[in-house]
Coordinates of C-alpha atoms in Angstrom, one line a residue:
Chain A
M801 CA -109.9 -30.8 -233.6
K802 CA -110.8 -32.3 -230.1
H803 CA -114.3 -30.8 -230.4
K804 CA -114.6 -32.1 -233.9
L805 CA -113.6 -35.9 -232.7
V806 CA -115.9 -35.3 -229.7
R807 CA -118.8 -34.7 -232.3
K808 CA -117.9 -37.2 -234.6
A809 CA -117.4 -40.2 -232.0
V810 CA -121.0 -39.1 -230.1
R811 CA -122.9 -38.8 -233.4
E812 CA -121.2 -42.1 -234.5
F813 CA -122.6 -43.7 -231.3
A814 CA -126.0 -41.7 -231.0
E815 CA -126.9 -42.8 -235.1
A816 CA -126.5 -46.3 -234.5
E817 CA -127.3 -47.2 -230.9
L818 CA -130.1 -44.5 -230.5
G819 CA -131.1 -43.9 -234.2
P820 CA -132.8 -47.4 -235.1
I821 CA -135.4 -46.9 -231.3
A822 CA -135.6 -43.2 -231.1
H823 CA -139.1 -43.5 -232.7
D824 CA -140.2 -46.6 -230.7
I825 CA -138.8 -45.4 -227.3
D826 CA -141.0 -42.2 -227.5
R827 CA -144.1 -44.0 -228.4
D828 CA -143.4 -46.6 -225.8
A829 CA -142.3 -44.5 -223.2
R830 CA -139.2 -47.1 -222.8
F831 CA -136.2 -46.0 -221.2
P832 CA -133.9 -47.7 -223.2
W833 CA -131.8 -49.3 -220.2
E834 CA -129.6 -51.2 -223.0
V835 CA -128.3 -48.4 -224.6
V836 CA -127.6 -46.8 -221.2
E837 CA -125.3 -50.1 -220.4
K838 CA -123.5 -49.1 -223.8
M839 CA -123.3 -45.4 -222.6
R840 CA -121.4 -46.2 -219.3
P841 CA -117.7 -47.1 -221.2
L842 CA -117.9 -44.5 -223.1
N843 CA -118.0 -41.8 -220.5
F844 CA -121.3 -40.2 -221.4
F845 CA -122.2 -40.4 -217.4
G846 CA -119.2 -38.7 -216.2
L847 CA -119.0 -35.5 -219.4
Q848 CA -117.5 -33.4 -217.1
V849 CA -116.6 -35.2 -213.7
S850 CA -113.0 -35.0 -213.0
R851 CA -110.5 -37.5 -213.8
D852 CA -109.8 -38.5 -210.3
F853 CA -113.1 -39.7 -209.7
G854 CA -114.0 -42.0 -212.8
G855 CA -115.0 -39.1 -215.2
A856 CA -113.7 -37.8 -218.7
G857 CA -113.0 -34.2 -217.5
L858 CA -114.3 -32.6 -220.5
D859 CA -114.5 -29.0 -221.0
S860 CA -117.6 -27.5 -221.2
I861 CA -117.9 -26.7 -225.4
S862 CA -117.0 -30.7 -225.4
Y863 CA -120.1 -31.2 -222.9
A864 CA -122.5 -29.3 -225.0
I865 CA -121.6 -30.7 -228.5
A866 CA -122.3 -34.6 -226.5
V867 CA -125.1 -33.4 -225.4
E868 CA -126.2 -31.4 -228.4
E869 CA -125.7 -34.7 -230.5
I870 CA -127.5 -37.1 -228.1
S871 CA -130.3 -34.4 -228.5
R872 CA -130.3 -34.8 -232.2
I873 CA -131.2 -38.1 -232.3
S874 CA -133.4 -38.4 -229.3
G875 CA -134.4 -35.5 -226.8
A876 CA -135.4 -37.6 -224.3
M877 CA -131.7 -39.6 -223.7
G878 CA -130.3 -35.5 -224.2
L879 CA -132.5 -34.6 -221.5
C880 CA -131.5 -38.2 -219.5
V881 CA -127.3 -37.5 -219.9
T882 CA -128.0 -33.7 -219.2
V883 CA -129.8 -33.9 -216.6
H884 CA -127.1 -36.5 -214.8
N885 CA -124.4 -35.0 -215.7
S886 CA -125.2 -31.2 -215.0
V887 CA -127.7 -30.9 -212.1
G888 CA -127.1 -34.7 -210.8
A889 CA -123.4 -35.1 -210.5
Y890 CA -122.2 -31.1 -210.7
P891 CA -123.1 -29.9 -207.6
I892 CA -121.5 -32.7 -205.5
E893 CA -118.1 -32.0 -207.7
R894 CA -118.3 -28.1 -207.2
F895 CA -120.2 -28.0 -203.4
G896 CA -119.1 -31.6 -201.6
T897 CA -116.1 -32.5 -199.4
E898 CA -113.7 -34.7 -200.4
D899 CA -115.4 -37.4 -198.8
Q900 CA -118.8 -37.1 -200.8
K901 CA -116.9 -36.8 -203.6
R902 CA -115.0 -39.8 -203.1
R903 CA -118.0 -41.6 -201.7
F904 CA -120.8 -40.4 -205.2
L905 CA -118.9 -39.3 -207.8
P906 CA -117.1 -42.8 -209.1
R907 CA -120.9 -44.3 -208.9
L908 CA -122.4 -41.4 -211.3
A909 CA -119.4 -40.7 -213.6
S910 CA -120.0 -44.5 -213.9
G911 CA -123.0 -44.5 -214.9
E912 CA -123.8 -47.3 -211.8
S913 CA -126.0 -44.8 -210.4
I914 CA -128.0 -42.2 -212.4
G915 CA -128.7 -38.6 -210.9
A916 CA -131.8 -36.5 -210.8
F917 CA -132.4 -33.1 -208.8
C918 CA -135.4 -32.9 -207.0
L919 CA -136.3 -29.2 -206.5
T920 CA -140.0 -28.9 -208.1
E921 CA -143.1 -29.5 -205.8
A922 CA -146.6 -28.5 -206.2
N923 CA -145.9 -25.2 -204.9
A924 CA -142.6 -24.7 -205.6
G925 CA -140.6 -24.2 -208.9
S926 CA -139.4 -21.1 -210.4
D927 CA -139.7 -19.9 -206.8
A928 CA -137.4 -22.0 -205.1
S929 CA -138.5 -20.6 -201.7
G930 CA -141.8 -22.1 -201.9
V931 CA -140.2 -25.7 -201.0
E932 CA -142.3 -27.4 -198.1
T933 CA -139.9 -30.5 -198.1
I934 CA -138.6 -31.1 -194.7
A935 CA -135.5 -31.8 -193.0
V936 CA -135.5 -32.3 -189.3
D937 CA -132.1 -32.6 -187.6
A938 CA -132.1 -35.5 -185.2
G939 CA -128.4 -35.6 -184.8
E940 CA -126.6 -38.3 -186.3
C941 CA -129.4 -37.7 -189.4
F942 CA -132.1 -35.6 -191.0
V943 CA -135.4 -37.0 -191.6
L944 CA -136.8 -35.5 -194.6
N945 CA -140.6 -35.6 -195.2
G946 CA -142.3 -34.2 -198.5
T947 CA -143.6 -34.7 -202.7
K948 CA -141.0 -33.9 -205.4
I949 CA -142.9 -33.6 -208.7
F950 CA -141.7 -33.5 -212.5
V951 CA -138.4 -35.1 -211.2
T952 CA -136.6 -35.8 -214.9
N953 CA -134.5 -39.2 -214.7
G954 CA -137.5 -39.6 -211.4
G955 CA -138.0 -43.1 -212.0
V956 CA -134.4 -44.8 -213.1
C957 CA -132.4 -42.5 -210.7
S958 CA -130.8 -44.3 -207.4
L959 CA -128.8 -41.2 -206.3
P960 CA -130.9 -37.9 -206.3
L961 CA -130.2 -35.2 -204.9
V962 CA -133.1 -33.4 -202.8
F963 CA -134.0 -30.1 -201.7
A964 CA -135.2 -29.3 -198.3
V965 CA -135.8 -26.3 -195.6
S966 CA -134.8 -27.4 -192.2
D967 CA -136.9 -24.3 -191.0
P968 CA -140.6 -23.8 -192.8
S969 CA -140.4 -20.1 -190.9
D970 CA -137.0 -19.3 -192.9
P971 CA -137.5 -21.2 -196.2
T972 CA -134.1 -19.1 -197.4
G973 CA -132.1 -19.4 -194.1
S974 CA -132.7 -23.1 -193.9
S975 CA -132.4 -24.4 -197.6
C976 CA -130.7 -27.2 -197.6
V977 CA -129.2 -30.3 -200.2
F978 CA -129.2 -34.2 -199.9
V979 CA -127.4 -36.9 -201.8
V980 CA -130.5 -39.6 -201.2
E981 CA -130.1 -43.0 -202.0
K982 CA -133.2 -44.7 -203.7
T983 CA -132.5 -47.7 -201.1
M984 CA -133.3 -45.5 -198.1
P985 CA -136.3 -46.6 -196.3
G986 CA -139.4 -44.6 -197.1
F987 CA -138.1 -42.9 -200.8
S988 CA -140.4 -43.8 -203.1
V989 CA -141.2 -43.0 -206.9
G990 CA -144.6 -42.6 -207.6
E991 CA -146.3 -43.2 -211.3
M992 CA -144.7 -41.9 -214.7
E993 CA -145.9 -38.4 -215.9
D994 CA -147.6 -38.9 -219.7
L995 CA -146.0 -36.0 -220.8
C996 CA -146.6 -34.2 -224.4
G997 CA -142.8 -34.7 -225.2
M998 CA -139.3 -36.5 -223.6
R999 CA -141.6 -39.5 -223.3
A1000 CA -138.6 -41.8 -223.3
N1001 CA -137.8 -39.9 -220.3
P1002 CA -139.6 -41.8 -216.6
V1003 CA -140.4 -38.3 -215.3
S1004 CA -142.1 -38.6 -212.1
S1005 CA -143.0 -37.6 -209.0
I1006 CA -141.0 -38.7 -205.8
F1007 CA -142.2 -39.1 -202.2
L1008 CA -140.1 -38.7 -199.1
E1009 CA -141.6 -40.3 -195.9
D1010 CA -139.5 -40.1 -192.9
V1011 CA -136.6 -40.7 -195.3
R1012 CA -133.4 -40.5 -192.4
V1013 CA -130.4 -39.2 -194.4
P1014 CA -126.9 -39.4 -193.1
R1015 CA -125.4 -35.8 -191.7
E1016 CA -122.5 -36.8 -193.7
N1017 CA -125.2 -36.5 -197.2
L1018 CA -125.5 -33.2 -196.6
I1019 CA -124.3 -30.9 -199.3
G1020 CA -122.6 -27.8 -198.1
G1021 CA -124.7 -26.4 -194.7
I1022 CA -127.7 -25.7 -193.8
G1023 CA -129.1 -22.4 -195.6
D1024 CA -126.8 -22.9 -198.5
G1025 CA -129.7 -24.9 -200.4
T1026 CA -130.3 -21.8 -202.7
K1027 CA -127.3 -20.9 -203.1
I1028 CA -126.4 -24.4 -204.8
A1029 CA -130.0 -24.4 -206.7
L1030 CA -128.8 -21.3 -208.3
A1031 CA -125.5 -22.0 -209.2
T1032 CA -126.5 -25.6 -210.6
L1033 CA -129.6 -24.4 -212.8
D1034 CA -126.8 -22.2 -214.2
T1035 CA -125.0 -24.7 -215.5
G1036 CA -127.9 -27.0 -216.0
R1037 CA -129.0 -24.2 -218.7
I1038 CA -126.2 -24.8 -220.9
G1039 CA -127.0 -28.6 -221.0
I1040 CA -130.7 -27.9 -221.9
A1041 CA -129.8 -24.9 -224.6
A1042 CA -127.8 -27.4 -226.3
Q1043 CA -130.2 -30.0 -225.9
A1044 CA -132.4 -27.3 -228.1
V1045 CA -129.7 -26.7 -230.6
G1046 CA -129.7 -30.4 -231.2
I1047 CA -133.5 -30.8 -231.5
A1048 CA -133.7 -28.0 -233.7
Q1049 CA -130.7 -29.2 -236.0
A1050 CA -133.0 -32.6 -236.3
A1051 CA -136.0 -30.9 -237.5
F1052 CA -134.0 -28.4 -239.4
E1053 CA -132.1 -31.4 -241.3
A1054 CA -135.2 -33.8 -241.6
A1055 CA -137.3 -30.3 -243.1
V1056 CA -134.3 -29.4 -245.6
K1057 CA -134.1 -33.6 -246.9
Y1058 CA -138.2 -33.4 -247.2
S1059 CA -138.2 -30.3 -249.2
K1060 CA -135.7 -31.7 -251.6
E1061 CA -137.9 -35.0 -252.1
R1062 CA -141.4 -33.9 -252.0
Q1063 CA -142.9 -32.5 -255.2
Q1064 CA -145.7 -30.1 -256.2
F1065 CA -146.4 -28.6 -258.8
K1066 CA -144.1 -31.0 -260.6
R1067 CA -141.2 -29.2 -258.8
P1068 CA -139.3 -29.5 -255.4
I1069 CA -141.3 -28.0 -252.7
S1070 CA -137.5 -26.4 -252.1
S1071 CA -137.8 -24.7 -255.3
F1072 CA -140.6 -22.4 -253.9
Q1073 CA -139.2 -19.1 -252.7
S1074 CA -141.9 -19.5 -249.4
I1075 CA -140.2 -23.0 -248.2
Q1076 CA -136.5 -21.1 -249.2
N1077 CA -137.2 -18.7 -246.5
M1078 CA -137.9 -20.3 -243.8
I1079 CA -134.8 -22.7 -244.3
A1080 CA -132.8 -20.2 -244.1
D1081 CA -135.0 -18.3 -241.2
M1082 CA -134.2 -21.6 -239.4
A1083 CA -130.2 -22.2 -240.5
V1084 CA -129.5 -18.3 -239.4
S1085 CA -131.4 -19.3 -235.9
I1086 CA -129.7 -22.7 -235.3
D1087 CA -126.4 -21.1 -235.8
A1088 CA -127.1 -17.9 -233.5
A1089 CA -128.1 -20.4 -230.6
R1090 CA -125.4 -22.4 -231.2
L1091 CA -122.6 -19.8 -231.2
L1092 CA -124.6 -18.9 -228.0
V1093 CA -124.4 -21.9 -226.1
Y1094 CA -120.4 -21.7 -227.4
R1095 CA -119.9 -18.7 -225.7
V1096 CA -121.4 -19.4 -222.3
C1097 CA -119.2 -22.5 -222.2
A1098 CA -116.2 -20.6 -223.2
V1099 CA -116.7 -17.8 -220.4
R1100 CA -117.3 -21.1 -217.9
D1101 CA -114.3 -22.6 -219.1
A1102 CA -112.6 -19.3 -218.3
G1103 CA -113.7 -19.0 -214.8
G1104 CA -115.4 -16.7 -215.3
R1105 CA -119.6 -15.5 -214.0
F1106 CA -121.7 -17.2 -216.5
G1107 CA -125.6 -16.5 -215.8
K1108 CA -126.2 -13.9 -218.1
E1109 CA -124.6 -15.7 -220.9
A1110 CA -126.5 -19.2 -219.9
A1111 CA -129.7 -17.7 -219.4
M1112 CA -129.2 -15.8 -222.5
A1113 CA -128.4 -19.1 -224.7
K1114 CA -131.3 -21.1 -222.6
L1115 CA -133.7 -19.1 -223.6
Y1116 CA -132.3 -18.0 -226.9
A1117 CA -131.9 -21.7 -228.3
S1118 CA -135.2 -22.9 -226.6
T1119 CA -137.1 -20.2 -228.2
I1120 CA -136.0 -21.0 -231.6
C1121 CA -136.0 -24.8 -230.8
S1122 CA -139.3 -24.7 -231.1
E1123 CA -140.0 -22.1 -233.9
V1124 CA -137.5 -24.5 -236.0
A1125 CA -139.7 -27.5 -234.7
S1126 CA -143.0 -25.7 -235.7
K1127 CA -141.7 -24.6 -239.4
A1128 CA -140.2 -28.6 -240.0
V1129 CA -143.4 -29.6 -239.2
Q1130 CA -145.4 -26.9 -241.6
I1131 CA -142.9 -28.2 -244.3
H1132 CA -143.6 -31.3 -244.0
G1133 CA -147.6 -30.9 -244.0
G1134 CA -149.9 -33.5 -243.5
Y1135 CA -147.1 -35.6 -242.7
G1136 CA -145.3 -33.5 -240.1
Y1137 CA -148.5 -34.2 -238.3
S1138 CA -148.1 -38.2 -238.5
K1139 CA -146.6 -40.3 -236.0
E1140 CA -145.0 -42.0 -238.5
Y1141 CA -142.4 -39.2 -238.9
D1142 CA -140.0 -37.6 -236.7
V1143 CA -140.6 -33.8 -237.1
E1144 CA -143.8 -34.7 -235.2
R1145 CA -141.4 -36.2 -232.2
Y1146 CA -139.2 -33.2 -232.4
F1147 CA -142.3 -31.0 -232.1
R1148 CA -143.2 -32.1 -229.0
D1149 CA -139.9 -32.6 -227.7
A1150 CA -139.0 -28.8 -228.3
K1151 CA -141.8 -27.2 -226.6
V1152 CA -140.2 -28.0 -222.8
T1153 CA -137.3 -26.9 -223.5
E1154 CA -139.1 -23.4 -223.1
I1155 CA -140.3 -24.1 -219.7
Y1156 CA -137.9 -26.9 -217.3
E1157 CA -134.4 -25.4 -216.0
G1158 CA -136.3 -22.3 -215.9
T1159 CA -139.0 -21.1 -218.1
S1160 CA -138.5 -17.8 -220.6
E1161 CA -140.0 -15.8 -218.5
I1162 CA -137.6 -16.6 -215.6
Q1163 CA -134.6 -16.3 -218.1
R1164 CA -135.8 -13.1 -218.8
M1165 CA -136.5 -12.1 -215.3
V1166 CA -132.4 -13.3 -214.3
I1167 CA -130.8 -11.8 -217.9
S1168 CA -133.0 -8.3 -217.3
R1169 CA -131.3 -8.2 -213.2
W1170 CA -127.9 -8.6 -214.7
V1171 CA -128.3 -5.9 -217.4
L1172 CA -129.9 -3.7 -215.1
S1173 CA -126.9 -4.0 -212.1
E1174 CA -124.5 -3.5 -214.7
S1175 CA -125.7 -0.8 -216.1
M1176 CA -125.8 1.4 -212.9
Chain B
M480 CA -116.0 -45.0 -253.6
A481 CA -113.8 -44.1 -256.7
S482 CA -117.1 -43.3 -258.5
E483 CA -118.0 -40.6 -255.8
L484 CA -115.1 -38.4 -255.6
P485 CA -114.7 -36.3 -258.7
W486 CA -111.7 -36.9 -261.0
D487 CA -109.0 -34.2 -261.9
P488 CA -108.4 -34.4 -265.4
K489 CA -105.3 -32.0 -264.8
T490 CA -103.4 -33.9 -262.2
R491 CA -104.8 -37.1 -262.8
T492 CA -106.1 -37.9 -259.3
L493 CA -108.9 -37.9 -257.2
R494 CA -110.4 -34.8 -255.4
R495 CA -109.3 -36.3 -252.1
D496 CA -109.5 -32.6 -250.8
L497 CA -113.0 -32.5 -250.9
A498 CA -113.8 -35.7 -249.0
E499 CA -114.1 -35.2 -245.4
G500 CA -111.5 -36.1 -243.3
M501 CA -112.2 -39.8 -241.8
M502 CA -110.5 -42.9 -240.9
N503 CA -110.7 -45.7 -243.8
P504 CA -113.4 -47.7 -242.6
A505 CA -111.4 -51.0 -243.4
C506 CA -107.9 -49.6 -241.7
K507 CA -110.4 -49.0 -238.8
Q508 CA -111.1 -52.8 -239.0
A509 CA -107.6 -53.2 -239.1
L510 CA -107.2 -51.0 -235.7
E511 CA -110.0 -52.9 -233.8
L512 CA -108.2 -55.7 -234.4
A513 CA -104.5 -54.7 -233.5
L514 CA -106.1 -53.4 -229.9
G515 CA -107.8 -56.6 -229.7
L516 CA -104.4 -58.5 -230.3
G517 CA -102.8 -56.1 -228.2
Q518 CA -105.1 -56.2 -225.1
K519 CA -104.6 -60.0 -225.6
E520 CA -101.0 -60.0 -225.9
G521 CA -99.9 -57.3 -224.1
A522 CA -98.5 -55.8 -227.5
Q523 CA -98.0 -51.9 -228.3
V524 CA -100.3 -50.9 -231.1
T525 CA -98.4 -47.8 -233.4
A526 CA -100.9 -46.5 -235.9
I527 CA -99.3 -45.2 -238.8
T528 CA -100.7 -42.4 -241.5
M529 CA -99.5 -40.6 -244.6
G530 CA -101.2 -37.4 -245.8
P531 CA -101.8 -34.5 -245.0
P532 CA -100.8 -32.5 -242.0
M533 CA -105.0 -32.9 -241.8
A534 CA -104.7 -36.4 -241.1
E535 CA -103.3 -35.8 -237.1
E536 CA -106.6 -36.7 -236.1
I537 CA -106.9 -39.8 -237.7
L538 CA -104.0 -40.5 -235.3
R539 CA -105.6 -38.4 -231.8
E540 CA -108.6 -40.8 -232.6
A541 CA -106.5 -43.6 -233.0
I542 CA -105.6 -43.1 -229.7
A543 CA -108.4 -42.2 -228.5
M544 CA -109.5 -45.7 -229.1
G545 CA -106.5 -47.5 -227.5
A546 CA -103.5 -47.0 -229.9
H547 CA -100.3 -46.2 -227.7
R548 CA -98.5 -44.2 -230.1
G549 CA -98.8 -42.1 -233.5
L550 CA -96.7 -41.9 -236.6
L551 CA -97.3 -39.1 -239.1
I552 CA -95.5 -39.3 -242.5
T553 CA -96.8 -35.7 -244.0
D554 CA -94.4 -34.0 -246.8
P555 CA -95.9 -31.6 -249.4
A556 CA -92.7 -33.8 -251.6
L557 CA -94.7 -37.1 -251.2
A558 CA -98.1 -35.5 -252.8
G559 CA -99.6 -37.4 -255.6
S560 CA -97.6 -40.6 -254.7
D561 CA -99.1 -43.6 -256.4
T562 CA -99.7 -47.1 -254.2
Y563 CA -96.1 -47.8 -255.0
A564 CA -94.2 -44.7 -253.9
T565 CA -96.6 -44.8 -250.8
S566 CA -95.5 -48.5 -249.7
F567 CA -91.5 -47.1 -250.5
T568 CA -92.2 -44.5 -248.5
L569 CA -94.0 -46.5 -245.6
A570 CA -91.6 -49.1 -245.7
R571 CA -88.9 -46.8 -244.9
A572 CA -91.0 -45.5 -242.2
I573 CA -91.4 -49.1 -240.6
E574 CA -88.1 -49.7 -240.9
I575 CA -86.8 -46.9 -238.3
F576 CA -89.7 -45.8 -236.5
C577 CA -90.7 -49.5 -235.6
P578 CA -87.7 -51.5 -236.3
D579 CA -89.1 -54.7 -233.9
F580 CA -92.5 -55.2 -235.1
D581 CA -93.8 -58.2 -235.3
L582 CA -97.4 -57.8 -237.2
I583 CA -98.5 -54.8 -239.8
L584 CA -102.3 -54.5 -240.1
T585 CA -103.6 -52.7 -243.0
G586 CA -107.1 -52.4 -244.1
C587 CA -107.9 -54.3 -247.6
H588 CA -108.2 -51.3 -249.6
T589 CA -109.2 -47.6 -249.3
T590 CA -112.9 -46.1 -250.1
D591 CA -111.1 -43.2 -252.1
S592 CA -109.2 -45.5 -254.9
E593 CA -109.8 -48.7 -253.6
T594 CA -106.6 -50.4 -254.6
A595 CA -105.8 -52.8 -252.4
Q596 CA -102.4 -52.5 -253.8
V597 CA -100.9 -50.6 -250.7
G598 CA -100.6 -53.6 -248.1
P599 CA -99.1 -56.2 -250.4
Q600 CA -96.3 -54.1 -252.0
L601 CA -95.8 -52.5 -248.4
A602 CA -95.1 -56.4 -247.5
E603 CA -92.7 -56.0 -250.4
E604 CA -90.9 -53.5 -249.7
L605 CA -90.0 -55.2 -246.4
G606 CA -89.5 -58.4 -247.7
I607 CA -91.7 -60.3 -245.2
A608 CA -94.6 -62.7 -245.8
S609 CA -98.3 -61.2 -246.1
A610 CA -101.7 -62.5 -246.5
A611 CA -104.6 -60.4 -248.1
Y612 CA -108.8 -60.1 -246.7
V613 CA -108.3 -61.5 -243.5
D614 CA -111.2 -61.9 -241.4
E615 CA -109.7 -62.5 -238.3
V616 CA -105.8 -63.2 -236.6
T617 CA -105.1 -64.9 -233.6
V618 CA -101.4 -64.9 -232.4
E619 CA -99.5 -68.0 -230.9
G620 CA -95.6 -67.8 -230.3
G621 CA -94.0 -66.6 -233.5
T622 CA -96.8 -67.7 -235.5
A623 CA -99.9 -65.7 -237.1
R624 CA -103.1 -68.4 -237.3
L625 CA -105.7 -66.3 -240.0
R626 CA -108.7 -66.4 -241.1
R627 CA -110.6 -65.7 -244.2
V628 CA -113.5 -66.2 -246.6
S629 CA -111.9 -67.0 -250.3
D630 CA -113.7 -68.3 -253.4
G631 CA -117.0 -69.4 -250.9
F632 CA -114.2 -71.7 -248.6
L633 CA -113.0 -70.7 -245.5
E634 CA -109.4 -70.5 -245.3
T635 CA -107.3 -70.9 -242.2
L636 CA -103.6 -70.2 -242.7
E637 CA -100.3 -70.0 -240.7
I638 CA -97.9 -67.4 -241.2
D639 CA -94.5 -66.7 -239.7
L640 CA -93.8 -63.4 -238.0
P641 CA -93.1 -60.6 -238.6
C642 CA -95.6 -60.4 -241.4
L643 CA -97.9 -58.3 -242.9
V644 CA -102.1 -59.0 -242.9
T645 CA -104.7 -56.7 -244.9
V646 CA -107.7 -57.0 -242.9
N647 CA -111.3 -57.2 -244.4
T648 CA -114.4 -54.8 -243.9
T649 CA -116.7 -57.7 -242.7
N650 CA -117.2 -59.2 -239.4
R651 CA -116.3 -56.8 -236.6
S652 CA -117.8 -53.5 -235.7
P653 CA -114.9 -51.3 -234.3
R654 CA -115.0 -50.1 -230.6
Y655 CA -116.5 -46.9 -230.0
V656 CA -114.5 -44.1 -228.7
P657 CA -114.6 -43.1 -225.4
L658 CA -114.5 -39.5 -224.5
S659 CA -111.7 -40.1 -222.0
G660 CA -109.9 -41.6 -224.4
L661 CA -110.4 -38.5 -226.1
E662 CA -109.7 -36.5 -223.6
D663 CA -106.4 -38.3 -223.0
A664 CA -105.6 -38.1 -227.3
F665 CA -105.0 -34.2 -226.7
G666 CA -103.1 -34.6 -223.5
E667 CA -99.1 -35.5 -223.7
V668 CA -99.4 -38.0 -226.1
N669 CA -97.1 -39.9 -228.6
I670 CA -97.7 -38.5 -232.0
L671 CA -94.4 -38.3 -234.0
S672 CA -94.7 -36.2 -237.5
V673 CA -91.8 -37.0 -239.7
G674 CA -91.0 -35.7 -243.6
V675 CA -89.3 -37.6 -246.4
A676 CA -85.9 -35.5 -244.9
D677 CA -86.3 -37.8 -241.6
L678 CA -86.1 -40.9 -243.7
G679 CA -83.9 -40.5 -245.5
I680 CA -85.9 -40.4 -249.0
D681 CA -84.7 -39.0 -252.1
P682 CA -87.6 -36.6 -252.7
A683 CA -87.0 -37.5 -256.5
L684 CA -88.4 -41.0 -255.8
V685 CA -91.7 -40.1 -254.4
G686 CA -94.6 -38.3 -254.9
A687 CA -96.1 -37.4 -258.8
D688 CA -92.6 -37.1 -259.9
G689 CA -91.3 -40.7 -258.2
S690 CA -94.7 -42.7 -259.2
P691 CA -94.6 -44.8 -261.9
T692 CA -98.3 -45.2 -262.1
R693 CA -100.2 -43.0 -264.9
I694 CA -104.1 -43.2 -264.5
V695 CA -105.4 -42.3 -267.5
D696 CA -109.4 -41.8 -266.8
V697 CA -111.7 -43.1 -264.2
T698 CA -115.0 -43.9 -265.4
A699 CA -118.0 -45.6 -263.7
P700 CA -118.9 -49.2 -264.9
R701 CA -122.3 -49.5 -266.5
S702 CA -124.9 -51.2 -264.5
G703 CA -126.1 -54.2 -266.6
K704 CA -129.1 -54.4 -264.6
E705 CA -132.8 -53.4 -267.0
N706 CA -136.3 -53.9 -266.6
V707 CA -137.9 -56.2 -268.9
V708 CA -141.9 -56.1 -269.1
L709 CA -143.5 -59.3 -270.8
T710 CA -147.1 -58.7 -272.3
G711 CA -149.8 -61.3 -273.9
A712 CA -151.5 -64.1 -273.1
P713 CA -150.6 -65.8 -270.0
K714 CA -149.3 -69.0 -271.4
K715 CA -147.4 -67.0 -273.9
I716 CA -145.4 -65.0 -271.3
V717 CA -144.6 -68.0 -269.3
E718 CA -143.1 -69.7 -272.2
E719 CA -141.5 -66.5 -273.1
L720 CA -140.0 -66.3 -269.5
L721 CA -138.9 -69.7 -269.1
E722 CA -137.2 -69.4 -272.6
R723 CA -135.3 -66.5 -271.8
F724 CA -134.3 -66.8 -267.8
E725 CA -134.8 -70.1 -267.1
S726 CA -131.4 -71.4 -267.0
R727 CA -130.0 -68.4 -264.9
I728 CA -133.1 -69.2 -262.5
S729 CA -132.6 -73.1 -262.0
G730 CA -128.7 -71.7 -261.9
L731 CA -129.5 -69.6 -259.0
I732 CA -132.1 -71.8 -257.0
R733 CA -129.7 -74.6 -257.9
Q734 CA -132.5 -77.0 -258.7
D735 CA -134.6 -77.3 -262.3
I736 CA -137.4 -74.3 -262.3
R737 CA -139.1 -76.9 -264.2
K738 CA -139.4 -79.9 -261.9
S739 CA -139.2 -77.3 -258.8
D740 CA -141.8 -77.2 -256.0
A741 CA -141.9 -73.7 -255.7
R742 CA -143.4 -73.4 -259.7

């Protein structure tokens, strides 16, 4: 009953507040601050943050449902919410000290500050050990220098997490994570990326030039960075998988509706078997993806290891998301290729779910490692 | 809407089981008004519903929005109750579980049967004053001040507490459900579930047997709209148009169409 009400509550909000603008914010590549203001008191920015720090303290399934429902209306805002919650706030709650949680989590949970996760660099992405951003220990603080790219929420974040190394000769052994304030001297945001999809999210580069970050902003210790990154990405994958399900659902609903309306040869195209087959395949794959997402949530809430389940859900959900969106365009014919119809946006938004938070190739690597080590 | 739900000729009731469970929109307006008044006046808000056990969901939603407690009146003996039996049952529940109430707010009507009867009947059962189709309520001391639009006039009424007010569907956008509220609504919350025995009600007085109303049939009214196509020479068309519609159009635009600048 709770999960049903979570879906209802988020759907009601998303349809009413994001529905009318989802198309325009994509076209204009505009981040809708006015909607963010309305999301704040409803706990969209502290979905799983504990109640003590101002969050809603939701279980993982509720979290996935919330991301799914926002993404069903606007993939770009679903992205903002999932990244903020799962890789912006969660690492602080999981690995931070009491003092760090007290200082940072209420700001993130209220949405006063938007979070981000700065890992990817020109020479680092799937390979986290390629990080070249350097953090030099200067006693009371660390001095950070480097350039991060493709930072989701980059243009709007004010409390991002930044991954660095303190010793370039030992990138894994010296990997570390800092909470960085946007207001720190030397921190700057580059141009917004001109992306294929998710255009309402200000994805950008972030430059760090002699940014002095207090020692008490180091999450975990020196050498913990890779561990934190991997744990964070496991959680982040649940969010992206949920996002992919939401986008696929939107494309599916649009395709079903259109197939009943569009008349060819004097009958609705939904009466043709070739369309029916596509619709059946879409329905099955979305359901299967959704169940994979809820399974990893259940495993996570039960306290189990969920890396494999998260990778499976993310791989499958993002794969079918692209397939479903492509079929939805196909069913719409020429109109589906027009910016007048939303399926064109779903089609563009879908692709990146196969790329970020670990590409499909990386997910297969993760899954096969688990499988091969389990069967030994 | 009544016409959107299929009619079961055997039981002579609407097939409400086919509708997705939801809070009646007018009642949601009443709840929003109650929560606003509750915050302003420091009052306790109790959400009450009568229905099948699944109606508990509505009370959880009400608590997530900010209500302090919920009362679920559910009993197989209540199935098929008409508006009279429903008002009777609600009145007994309120007498027992909310004896010190100041104000009862209900939706002006339901979207399934749209009778708009339960609110006023409930006031009669409780022997209190009532007003229907109200847009705004403010409370000062022992008096409630109400505003409503009636026959094109804006009315301001005063009414002594305790009283019952049915709330219109216009004018307010109910608050969204905060997710932390939903989390709370599934924690240790005060939802009381009661049946006819708890209310000291004779089952013969409620349910289908205790309901005097018999609905004979439900039909959708025929729309009076029709498209008229006038053909012929322009002069003839204009003359015919004026002949057939002049008085109606002049009445609608409130000026003589023959003298209007819009000519």
